[in-house]
mmCIF file of N, CA and C in Angstrom:
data_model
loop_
_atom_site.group_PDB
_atom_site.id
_atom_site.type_symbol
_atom_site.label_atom_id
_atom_site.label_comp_id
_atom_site.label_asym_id
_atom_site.label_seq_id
_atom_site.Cartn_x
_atom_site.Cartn_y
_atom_site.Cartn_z
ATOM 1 N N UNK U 1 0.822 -1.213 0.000
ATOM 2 C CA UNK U 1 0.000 0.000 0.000
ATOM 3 C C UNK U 1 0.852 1.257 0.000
ATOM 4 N N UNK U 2 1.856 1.199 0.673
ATOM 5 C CA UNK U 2 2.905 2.367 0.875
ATOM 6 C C UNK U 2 4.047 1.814 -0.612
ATOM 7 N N UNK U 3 4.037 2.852 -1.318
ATOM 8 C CA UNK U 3 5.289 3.183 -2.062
ATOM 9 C C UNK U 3 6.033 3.881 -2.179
ATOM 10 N N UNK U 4 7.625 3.839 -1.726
ATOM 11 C CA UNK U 4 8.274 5.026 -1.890
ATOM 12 C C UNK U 4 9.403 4.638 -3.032
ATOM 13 N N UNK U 5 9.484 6.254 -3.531
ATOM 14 C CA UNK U 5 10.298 6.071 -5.034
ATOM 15 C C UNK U 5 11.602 6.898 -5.249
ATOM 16 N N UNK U 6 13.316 6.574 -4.726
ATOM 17 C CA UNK U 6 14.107 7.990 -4.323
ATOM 18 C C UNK U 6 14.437 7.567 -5.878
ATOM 19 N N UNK U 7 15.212 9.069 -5.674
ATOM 20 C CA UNK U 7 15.801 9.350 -6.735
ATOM 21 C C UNK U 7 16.823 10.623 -7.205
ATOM 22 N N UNK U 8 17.750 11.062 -7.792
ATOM 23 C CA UNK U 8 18.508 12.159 -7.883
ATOM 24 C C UNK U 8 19.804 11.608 -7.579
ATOM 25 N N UNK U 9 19.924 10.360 -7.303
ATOM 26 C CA UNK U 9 21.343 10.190 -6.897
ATOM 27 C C UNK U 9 22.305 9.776 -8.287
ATOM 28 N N UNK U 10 23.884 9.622 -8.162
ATOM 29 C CA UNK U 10 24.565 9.658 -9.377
ATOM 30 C C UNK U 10 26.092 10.048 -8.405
ATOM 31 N N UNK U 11 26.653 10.643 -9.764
ATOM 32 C CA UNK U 11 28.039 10.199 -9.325
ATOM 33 C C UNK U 11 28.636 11.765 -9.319
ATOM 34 N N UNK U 12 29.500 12.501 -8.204
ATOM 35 C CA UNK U 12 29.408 13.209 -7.949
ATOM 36 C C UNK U 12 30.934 13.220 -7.434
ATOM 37 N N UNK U 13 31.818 14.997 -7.522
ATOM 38 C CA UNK U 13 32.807 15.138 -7.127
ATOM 39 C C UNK U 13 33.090 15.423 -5.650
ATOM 40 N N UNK U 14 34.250 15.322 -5.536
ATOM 41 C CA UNK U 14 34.065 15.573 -3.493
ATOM 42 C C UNK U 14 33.710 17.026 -3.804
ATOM 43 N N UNK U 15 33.255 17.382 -3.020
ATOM 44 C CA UNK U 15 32.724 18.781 -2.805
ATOM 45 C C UNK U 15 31.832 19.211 -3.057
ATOM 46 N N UNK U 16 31.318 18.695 -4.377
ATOM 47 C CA UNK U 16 29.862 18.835 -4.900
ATOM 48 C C UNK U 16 28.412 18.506 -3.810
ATOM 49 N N UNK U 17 27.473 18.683 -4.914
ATOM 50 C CA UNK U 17 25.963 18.697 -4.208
ATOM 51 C C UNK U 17 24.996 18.007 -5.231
ATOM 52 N N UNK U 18 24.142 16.869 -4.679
ATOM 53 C CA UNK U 18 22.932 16.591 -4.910
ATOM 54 C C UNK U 18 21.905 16.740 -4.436
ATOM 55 N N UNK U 19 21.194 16.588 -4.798
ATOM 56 C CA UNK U 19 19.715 16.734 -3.984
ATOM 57 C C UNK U 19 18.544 15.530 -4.336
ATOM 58 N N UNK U 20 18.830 14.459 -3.579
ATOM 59 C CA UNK U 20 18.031 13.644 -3.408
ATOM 60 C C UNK U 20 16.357 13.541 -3.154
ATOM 61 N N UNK U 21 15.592 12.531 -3.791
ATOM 62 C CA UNK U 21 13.833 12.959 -3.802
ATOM 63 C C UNK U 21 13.022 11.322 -2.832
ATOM 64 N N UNK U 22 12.321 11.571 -2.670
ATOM 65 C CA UNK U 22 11.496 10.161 -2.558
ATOM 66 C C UNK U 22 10.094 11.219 -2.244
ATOM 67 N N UNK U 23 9.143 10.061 -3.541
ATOM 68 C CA UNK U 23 8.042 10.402 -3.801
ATOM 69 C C UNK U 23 7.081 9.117 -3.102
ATOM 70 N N UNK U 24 6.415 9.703 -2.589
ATOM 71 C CA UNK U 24 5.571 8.248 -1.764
ATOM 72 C C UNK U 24 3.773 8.516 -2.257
ATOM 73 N N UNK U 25 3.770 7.355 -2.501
ATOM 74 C CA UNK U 25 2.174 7.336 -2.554
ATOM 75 C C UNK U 25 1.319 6.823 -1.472
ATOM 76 N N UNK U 26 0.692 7.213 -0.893
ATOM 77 C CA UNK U 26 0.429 7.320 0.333
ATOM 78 C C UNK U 26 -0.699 7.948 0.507
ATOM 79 N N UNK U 27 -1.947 7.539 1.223
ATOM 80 C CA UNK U 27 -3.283 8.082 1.105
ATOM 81 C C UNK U 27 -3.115 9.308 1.694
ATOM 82 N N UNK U 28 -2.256 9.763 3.151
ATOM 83 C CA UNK U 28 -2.704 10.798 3.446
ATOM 84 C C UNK U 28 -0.648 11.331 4.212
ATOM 85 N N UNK U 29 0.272 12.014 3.191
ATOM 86 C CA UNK U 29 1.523 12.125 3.243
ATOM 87 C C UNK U 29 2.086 12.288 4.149
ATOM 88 N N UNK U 30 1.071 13.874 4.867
ATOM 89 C CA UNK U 30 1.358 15.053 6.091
ATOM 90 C C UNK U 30 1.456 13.657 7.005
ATOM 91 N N UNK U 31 1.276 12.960 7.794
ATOM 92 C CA UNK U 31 0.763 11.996 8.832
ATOM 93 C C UNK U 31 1.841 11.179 9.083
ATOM 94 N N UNK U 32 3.195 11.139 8.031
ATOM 95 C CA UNK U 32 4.181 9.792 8.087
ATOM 96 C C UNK U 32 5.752 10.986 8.196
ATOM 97 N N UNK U 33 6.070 10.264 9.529
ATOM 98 C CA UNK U 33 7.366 10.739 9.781
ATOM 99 C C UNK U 33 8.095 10.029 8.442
ATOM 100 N N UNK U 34 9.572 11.024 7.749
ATOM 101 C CA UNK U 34 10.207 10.765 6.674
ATOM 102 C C UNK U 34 11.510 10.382 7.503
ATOM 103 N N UNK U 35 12.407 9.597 6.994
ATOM 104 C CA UNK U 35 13.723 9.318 6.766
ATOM 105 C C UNK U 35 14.502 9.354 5.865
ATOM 106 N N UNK U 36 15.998 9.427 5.867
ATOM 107 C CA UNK U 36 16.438 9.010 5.224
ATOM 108 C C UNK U 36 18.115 8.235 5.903
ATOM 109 N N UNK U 37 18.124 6.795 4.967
ATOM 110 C CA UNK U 37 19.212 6.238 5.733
ATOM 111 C C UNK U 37 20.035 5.528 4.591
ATOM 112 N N UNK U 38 21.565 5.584 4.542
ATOM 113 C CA UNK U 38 22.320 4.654 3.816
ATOM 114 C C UNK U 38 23.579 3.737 3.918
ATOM 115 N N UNK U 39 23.626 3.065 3.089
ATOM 116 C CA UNK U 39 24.621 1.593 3.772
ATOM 117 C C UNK U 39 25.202 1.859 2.212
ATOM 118 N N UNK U 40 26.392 1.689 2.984
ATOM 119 C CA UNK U 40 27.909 1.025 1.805
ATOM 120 C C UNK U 40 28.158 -0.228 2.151
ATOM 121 N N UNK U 41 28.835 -0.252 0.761
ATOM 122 C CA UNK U 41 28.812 -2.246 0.780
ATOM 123 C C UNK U 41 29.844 -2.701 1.673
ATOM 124 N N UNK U 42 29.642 -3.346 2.131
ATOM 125 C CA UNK U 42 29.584 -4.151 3.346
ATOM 126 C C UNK U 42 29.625 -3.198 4.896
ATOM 127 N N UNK U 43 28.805 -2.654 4.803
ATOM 128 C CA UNK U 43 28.550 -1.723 5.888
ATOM 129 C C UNK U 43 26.968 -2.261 6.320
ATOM 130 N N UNK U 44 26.882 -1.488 7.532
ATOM 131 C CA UNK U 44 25.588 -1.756 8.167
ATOM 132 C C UNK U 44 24.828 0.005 7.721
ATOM 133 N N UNK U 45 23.433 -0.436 7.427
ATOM 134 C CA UNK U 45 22.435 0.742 7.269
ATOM 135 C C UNK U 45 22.986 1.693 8.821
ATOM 136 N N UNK U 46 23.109 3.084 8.132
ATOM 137 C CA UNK U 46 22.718 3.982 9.288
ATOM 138 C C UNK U 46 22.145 4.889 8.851
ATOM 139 N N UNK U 47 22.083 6.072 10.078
ATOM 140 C CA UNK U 47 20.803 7.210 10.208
ATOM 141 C C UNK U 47 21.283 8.040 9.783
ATOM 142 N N UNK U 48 20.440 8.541 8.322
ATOM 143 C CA UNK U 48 21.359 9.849 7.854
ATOM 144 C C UNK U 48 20.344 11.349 8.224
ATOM 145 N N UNK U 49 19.437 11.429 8.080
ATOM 146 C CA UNK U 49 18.585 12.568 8.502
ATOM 147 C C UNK U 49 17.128 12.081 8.592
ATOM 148 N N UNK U 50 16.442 12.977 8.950
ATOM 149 C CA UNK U 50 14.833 12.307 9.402
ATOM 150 C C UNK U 50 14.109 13.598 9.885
ATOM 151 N N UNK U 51 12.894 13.893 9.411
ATOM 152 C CA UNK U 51 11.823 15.032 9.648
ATOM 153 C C UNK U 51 10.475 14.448 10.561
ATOM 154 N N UNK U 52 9.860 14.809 11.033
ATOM 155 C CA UNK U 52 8.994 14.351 12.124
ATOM 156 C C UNK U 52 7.645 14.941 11.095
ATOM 157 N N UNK U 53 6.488 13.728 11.449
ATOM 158 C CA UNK U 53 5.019 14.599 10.872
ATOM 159 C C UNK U 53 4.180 15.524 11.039
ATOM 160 N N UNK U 54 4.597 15.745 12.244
ATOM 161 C CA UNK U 54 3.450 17.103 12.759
ATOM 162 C C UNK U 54 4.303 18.170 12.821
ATOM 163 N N UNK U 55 5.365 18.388 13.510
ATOM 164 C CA UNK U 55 6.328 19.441 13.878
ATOM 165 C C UNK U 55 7.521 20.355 12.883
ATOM 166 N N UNK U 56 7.285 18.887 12.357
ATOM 167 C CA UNK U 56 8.636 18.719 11.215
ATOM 168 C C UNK U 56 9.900 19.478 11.552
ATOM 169 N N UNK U 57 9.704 18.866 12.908
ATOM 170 C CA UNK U 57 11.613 18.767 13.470
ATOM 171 C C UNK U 57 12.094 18.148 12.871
ATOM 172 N N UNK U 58 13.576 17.828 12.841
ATOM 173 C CA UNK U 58 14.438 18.031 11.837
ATOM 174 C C UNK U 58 15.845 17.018 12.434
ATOM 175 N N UNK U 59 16.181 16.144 12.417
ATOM 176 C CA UNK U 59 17.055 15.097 12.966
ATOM 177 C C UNK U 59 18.681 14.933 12.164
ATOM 178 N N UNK U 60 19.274 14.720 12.559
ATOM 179 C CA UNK U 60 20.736 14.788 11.869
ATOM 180 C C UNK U 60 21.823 13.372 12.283
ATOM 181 N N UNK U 61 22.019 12.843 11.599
ATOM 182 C CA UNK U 61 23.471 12.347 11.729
ATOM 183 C C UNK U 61 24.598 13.446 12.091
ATOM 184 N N UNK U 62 25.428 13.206 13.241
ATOM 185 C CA UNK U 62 26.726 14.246 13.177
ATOM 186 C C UNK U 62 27.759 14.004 12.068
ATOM 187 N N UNK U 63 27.787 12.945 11.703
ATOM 188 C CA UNK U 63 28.594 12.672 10.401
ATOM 189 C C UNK U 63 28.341 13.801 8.918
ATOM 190 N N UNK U 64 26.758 14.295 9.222
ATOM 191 C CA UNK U 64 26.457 15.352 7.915
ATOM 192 C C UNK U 64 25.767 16.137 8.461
ATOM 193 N N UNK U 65 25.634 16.781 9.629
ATOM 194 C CA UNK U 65 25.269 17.910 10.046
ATOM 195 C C UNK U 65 25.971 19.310 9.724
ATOM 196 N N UNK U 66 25.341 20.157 9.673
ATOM 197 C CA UNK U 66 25.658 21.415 8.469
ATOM 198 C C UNK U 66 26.087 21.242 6.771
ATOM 199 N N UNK U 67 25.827 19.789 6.498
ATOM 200 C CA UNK U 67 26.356 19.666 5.425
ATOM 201 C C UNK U 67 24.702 19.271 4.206
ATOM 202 N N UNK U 68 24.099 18.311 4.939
ATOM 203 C CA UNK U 68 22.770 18.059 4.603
ATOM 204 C C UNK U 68 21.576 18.706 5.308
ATOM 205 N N UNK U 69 20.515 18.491 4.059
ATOM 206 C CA UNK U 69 19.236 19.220 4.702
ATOM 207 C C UNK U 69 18.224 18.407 4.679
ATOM 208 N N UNK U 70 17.417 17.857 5.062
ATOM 209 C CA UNK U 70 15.721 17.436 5.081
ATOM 210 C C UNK U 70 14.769 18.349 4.790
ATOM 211 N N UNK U 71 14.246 18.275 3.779
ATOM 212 C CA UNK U 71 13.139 19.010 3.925
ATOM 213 C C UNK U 71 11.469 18.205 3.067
ATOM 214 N N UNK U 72 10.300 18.397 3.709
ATOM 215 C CA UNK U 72 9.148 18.378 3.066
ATOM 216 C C UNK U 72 8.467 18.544 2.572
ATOM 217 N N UNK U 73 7.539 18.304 1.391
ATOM 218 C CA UNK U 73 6.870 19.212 0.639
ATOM 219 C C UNK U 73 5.253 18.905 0.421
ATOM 220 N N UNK U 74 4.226 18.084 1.629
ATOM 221 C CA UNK U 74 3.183 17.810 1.669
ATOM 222 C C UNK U 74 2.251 18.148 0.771
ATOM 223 N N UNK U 75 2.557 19.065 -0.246
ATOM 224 C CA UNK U 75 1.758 19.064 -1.012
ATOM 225 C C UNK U 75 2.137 17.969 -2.228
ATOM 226 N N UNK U 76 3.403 17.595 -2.699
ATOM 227 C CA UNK U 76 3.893 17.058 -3.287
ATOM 228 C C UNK U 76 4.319 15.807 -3.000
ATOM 229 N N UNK U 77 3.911 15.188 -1.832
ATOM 230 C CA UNK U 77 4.205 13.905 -1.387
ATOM 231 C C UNK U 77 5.315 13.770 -1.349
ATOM 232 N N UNK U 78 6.409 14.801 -1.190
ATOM 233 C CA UNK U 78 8.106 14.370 -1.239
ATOM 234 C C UNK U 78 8.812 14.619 -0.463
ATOM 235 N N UNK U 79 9.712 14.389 0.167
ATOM 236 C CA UNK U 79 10.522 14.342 0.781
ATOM 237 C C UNK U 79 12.110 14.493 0.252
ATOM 238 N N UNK U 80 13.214 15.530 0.610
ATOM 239 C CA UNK U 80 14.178 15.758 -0.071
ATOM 240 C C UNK U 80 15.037 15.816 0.723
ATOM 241 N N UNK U 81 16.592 15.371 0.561
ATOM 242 C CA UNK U 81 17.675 15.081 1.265
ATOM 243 C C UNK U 81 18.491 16.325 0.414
ATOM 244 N N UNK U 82 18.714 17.264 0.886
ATOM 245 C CA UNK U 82 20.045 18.220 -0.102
ATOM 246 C C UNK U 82 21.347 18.155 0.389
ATOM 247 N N UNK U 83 21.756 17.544 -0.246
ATOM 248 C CA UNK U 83 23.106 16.927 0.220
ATOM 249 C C UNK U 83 24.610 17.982 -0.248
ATOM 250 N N UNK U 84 25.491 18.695 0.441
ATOM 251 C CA UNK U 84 26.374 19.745 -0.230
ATOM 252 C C UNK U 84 27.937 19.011 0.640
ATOM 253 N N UNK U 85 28.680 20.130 -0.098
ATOM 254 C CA UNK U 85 30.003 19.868 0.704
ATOM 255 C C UNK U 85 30.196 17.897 0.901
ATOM 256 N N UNK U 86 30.066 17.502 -0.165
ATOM 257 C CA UNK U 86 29.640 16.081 -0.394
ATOM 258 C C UNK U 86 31.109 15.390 -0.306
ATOM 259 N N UNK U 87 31.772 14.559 0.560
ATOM 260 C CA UNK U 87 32.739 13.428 0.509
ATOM 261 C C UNK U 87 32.760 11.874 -0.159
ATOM 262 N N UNK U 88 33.822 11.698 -0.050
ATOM 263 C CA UNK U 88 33.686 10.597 -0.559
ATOM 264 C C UNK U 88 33.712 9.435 0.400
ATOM 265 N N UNK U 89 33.258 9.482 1.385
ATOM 266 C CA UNK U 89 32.741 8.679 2.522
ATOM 267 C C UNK U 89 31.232 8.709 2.697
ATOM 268 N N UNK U 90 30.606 9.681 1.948
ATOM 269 C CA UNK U 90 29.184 9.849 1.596
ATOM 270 C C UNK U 90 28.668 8.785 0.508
ATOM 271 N N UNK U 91 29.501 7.974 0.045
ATOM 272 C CA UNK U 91 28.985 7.366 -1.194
ATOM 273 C C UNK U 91 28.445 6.380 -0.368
ATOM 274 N N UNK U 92 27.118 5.864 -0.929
ATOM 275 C CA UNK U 92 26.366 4.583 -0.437
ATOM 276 C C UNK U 92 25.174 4.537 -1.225
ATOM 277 N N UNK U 93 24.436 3.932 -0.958
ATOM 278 C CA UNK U 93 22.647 3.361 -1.745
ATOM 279 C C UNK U 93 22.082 4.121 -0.363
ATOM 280 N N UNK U 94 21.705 5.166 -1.068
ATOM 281 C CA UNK U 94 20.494 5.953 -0.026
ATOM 282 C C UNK U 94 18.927 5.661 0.253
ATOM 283 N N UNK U 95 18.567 5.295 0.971
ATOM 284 C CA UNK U 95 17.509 4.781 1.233
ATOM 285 C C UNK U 95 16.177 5.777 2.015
ATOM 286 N N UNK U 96 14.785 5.851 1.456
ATOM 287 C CA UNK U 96 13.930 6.458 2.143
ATOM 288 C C UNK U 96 13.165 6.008 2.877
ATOM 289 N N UNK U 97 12.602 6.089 4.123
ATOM 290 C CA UNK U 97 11.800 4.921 4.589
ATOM 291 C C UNK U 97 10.326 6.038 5.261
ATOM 292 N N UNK U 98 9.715 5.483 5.950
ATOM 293 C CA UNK U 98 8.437 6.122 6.400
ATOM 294 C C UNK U 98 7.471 5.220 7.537
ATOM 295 N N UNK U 99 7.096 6.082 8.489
ATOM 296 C CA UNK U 99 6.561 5.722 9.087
ATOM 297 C C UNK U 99 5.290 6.538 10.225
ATOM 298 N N UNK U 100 4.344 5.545 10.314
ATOM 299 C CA UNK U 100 3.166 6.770 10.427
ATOM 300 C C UNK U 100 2.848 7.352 11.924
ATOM 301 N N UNK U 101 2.421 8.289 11.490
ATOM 302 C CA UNK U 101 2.320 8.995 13.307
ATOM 303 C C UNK U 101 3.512 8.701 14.204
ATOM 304 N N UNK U 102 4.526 9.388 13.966
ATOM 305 C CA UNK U 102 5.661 9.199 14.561
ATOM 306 C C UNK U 102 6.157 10.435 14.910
ATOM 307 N N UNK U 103 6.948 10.779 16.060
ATOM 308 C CA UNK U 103 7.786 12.058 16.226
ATOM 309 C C UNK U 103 8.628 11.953 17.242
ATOM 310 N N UNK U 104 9.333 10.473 17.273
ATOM 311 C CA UNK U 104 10.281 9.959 18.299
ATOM 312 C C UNK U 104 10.985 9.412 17.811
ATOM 313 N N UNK U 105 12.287 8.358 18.329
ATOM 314 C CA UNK U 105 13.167 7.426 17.974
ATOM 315 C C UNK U 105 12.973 7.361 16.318
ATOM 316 N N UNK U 106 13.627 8.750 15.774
ATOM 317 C CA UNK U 106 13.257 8.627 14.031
ATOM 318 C C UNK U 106 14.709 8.298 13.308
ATOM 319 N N UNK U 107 15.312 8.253 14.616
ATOM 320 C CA UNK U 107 16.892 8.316 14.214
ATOM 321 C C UNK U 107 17.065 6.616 13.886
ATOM 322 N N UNK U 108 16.269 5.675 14.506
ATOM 323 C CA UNK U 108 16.412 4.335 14.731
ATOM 324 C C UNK U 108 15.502 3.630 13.379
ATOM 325 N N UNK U 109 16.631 2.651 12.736
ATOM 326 C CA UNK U 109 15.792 2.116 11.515
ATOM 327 C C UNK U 109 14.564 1.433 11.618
ATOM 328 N N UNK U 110 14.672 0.682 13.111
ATOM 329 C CA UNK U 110 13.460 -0.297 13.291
ATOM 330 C C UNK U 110 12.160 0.654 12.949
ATOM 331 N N UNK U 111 12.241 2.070 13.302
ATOM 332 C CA UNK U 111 10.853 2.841 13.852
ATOM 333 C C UNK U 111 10.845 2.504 12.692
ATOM 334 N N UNK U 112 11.146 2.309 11.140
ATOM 335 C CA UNK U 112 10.233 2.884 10.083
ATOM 336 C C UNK U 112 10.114 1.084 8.933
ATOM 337 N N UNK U 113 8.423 1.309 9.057
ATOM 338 C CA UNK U 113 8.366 -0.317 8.410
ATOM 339 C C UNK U 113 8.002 -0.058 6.836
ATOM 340 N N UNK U 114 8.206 1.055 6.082
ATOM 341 C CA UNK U 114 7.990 1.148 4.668
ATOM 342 C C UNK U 114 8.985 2.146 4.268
ATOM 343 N N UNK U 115 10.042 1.158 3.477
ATOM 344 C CA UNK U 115 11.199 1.534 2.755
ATOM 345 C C UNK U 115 11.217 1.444 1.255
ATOM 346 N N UNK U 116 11.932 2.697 0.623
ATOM 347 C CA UNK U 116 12.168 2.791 -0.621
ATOM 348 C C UNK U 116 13.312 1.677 -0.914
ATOM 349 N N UNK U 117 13.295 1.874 -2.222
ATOM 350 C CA UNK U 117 14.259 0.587 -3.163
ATOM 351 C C UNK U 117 16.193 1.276 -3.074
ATOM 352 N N UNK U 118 15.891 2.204 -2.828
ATOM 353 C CA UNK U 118 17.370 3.388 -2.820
ATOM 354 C C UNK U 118 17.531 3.749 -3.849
ATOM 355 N N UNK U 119 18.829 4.679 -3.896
ATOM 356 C CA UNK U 119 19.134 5.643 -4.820
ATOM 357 C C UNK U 119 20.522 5.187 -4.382
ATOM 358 N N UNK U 120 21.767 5.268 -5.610
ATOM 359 C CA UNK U 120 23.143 5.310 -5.450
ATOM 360 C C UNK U 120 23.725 6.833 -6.019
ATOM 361 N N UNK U 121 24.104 6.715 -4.268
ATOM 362 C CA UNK U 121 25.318 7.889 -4.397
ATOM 363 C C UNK U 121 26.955 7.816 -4.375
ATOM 364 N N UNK U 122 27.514 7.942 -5.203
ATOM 365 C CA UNK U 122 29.024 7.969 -5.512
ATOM 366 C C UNK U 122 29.736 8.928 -5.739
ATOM 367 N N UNK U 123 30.669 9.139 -4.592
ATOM 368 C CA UNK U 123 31.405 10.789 -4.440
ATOM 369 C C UNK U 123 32.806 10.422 -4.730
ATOM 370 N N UNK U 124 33.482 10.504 -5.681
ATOM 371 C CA UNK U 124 34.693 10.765 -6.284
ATOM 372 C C UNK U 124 35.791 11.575 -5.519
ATOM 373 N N UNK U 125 36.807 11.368 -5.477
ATOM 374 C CA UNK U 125 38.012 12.163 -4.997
ATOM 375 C C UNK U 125 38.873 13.193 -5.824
#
């Protein structure tokens, strides 16, 4: 019932900027805390940023704090990761996930049980 669809990712110089999307279809958008989380190969998934549904506080990894942004667009069902000042320790399969009526533990993968397919990001040296 939940579909999410990222996208914008590609291959990118250190320093550069993307701006990542996930479009979800979803009966009612405003209502589902957003994530976003990514794993390099042979790495374990972690918490890269995350927006809350009602408040739309605003969550960070310290690994990309001041560097990435979260933001929402409820009218548009999307959710956007703007990613700048980009490393090459940033490269991974970015992942969107979602979960409903939430505005707690958004940092933690378990909270969210409907995940996108990912997006690959690759930051060059």
């Amino acid at each position: 019932q939940v579909q999410l669809v990222e996208s914008g990712g590609g291959l990118v110089q250190a320093g550069g900027s993307l701006r990542l999307s996930c479009a979800a279809s979803v009966r009612t958008f405003s209502v589902y805390a957003m994530g976003w989380f990514r794993q390099a190969p042979g790495k374990e998934r972690e918490f890269v940023a995350a927006i809350g549904w009602s408040s739309s506080i605003t969550y960070y990894a310290d690994s990309v704090k001041g560097r990435f942004a979260i933001s929402r667009d409820n009218a548009k069902d999307t959710v956007y990761l703007q990613m700048g000042s980009l490393k090459p320790e940033d490269t991974a399969v970015y992942y969107c996930a979602a979960a409903l009526y939430r505005e707690y533990a958004l940092t933690v993968a378990g909270t969210y049980p409907y995940w996108g397919q990912g997006t690959q990001v690759t930051v060059s040296s």
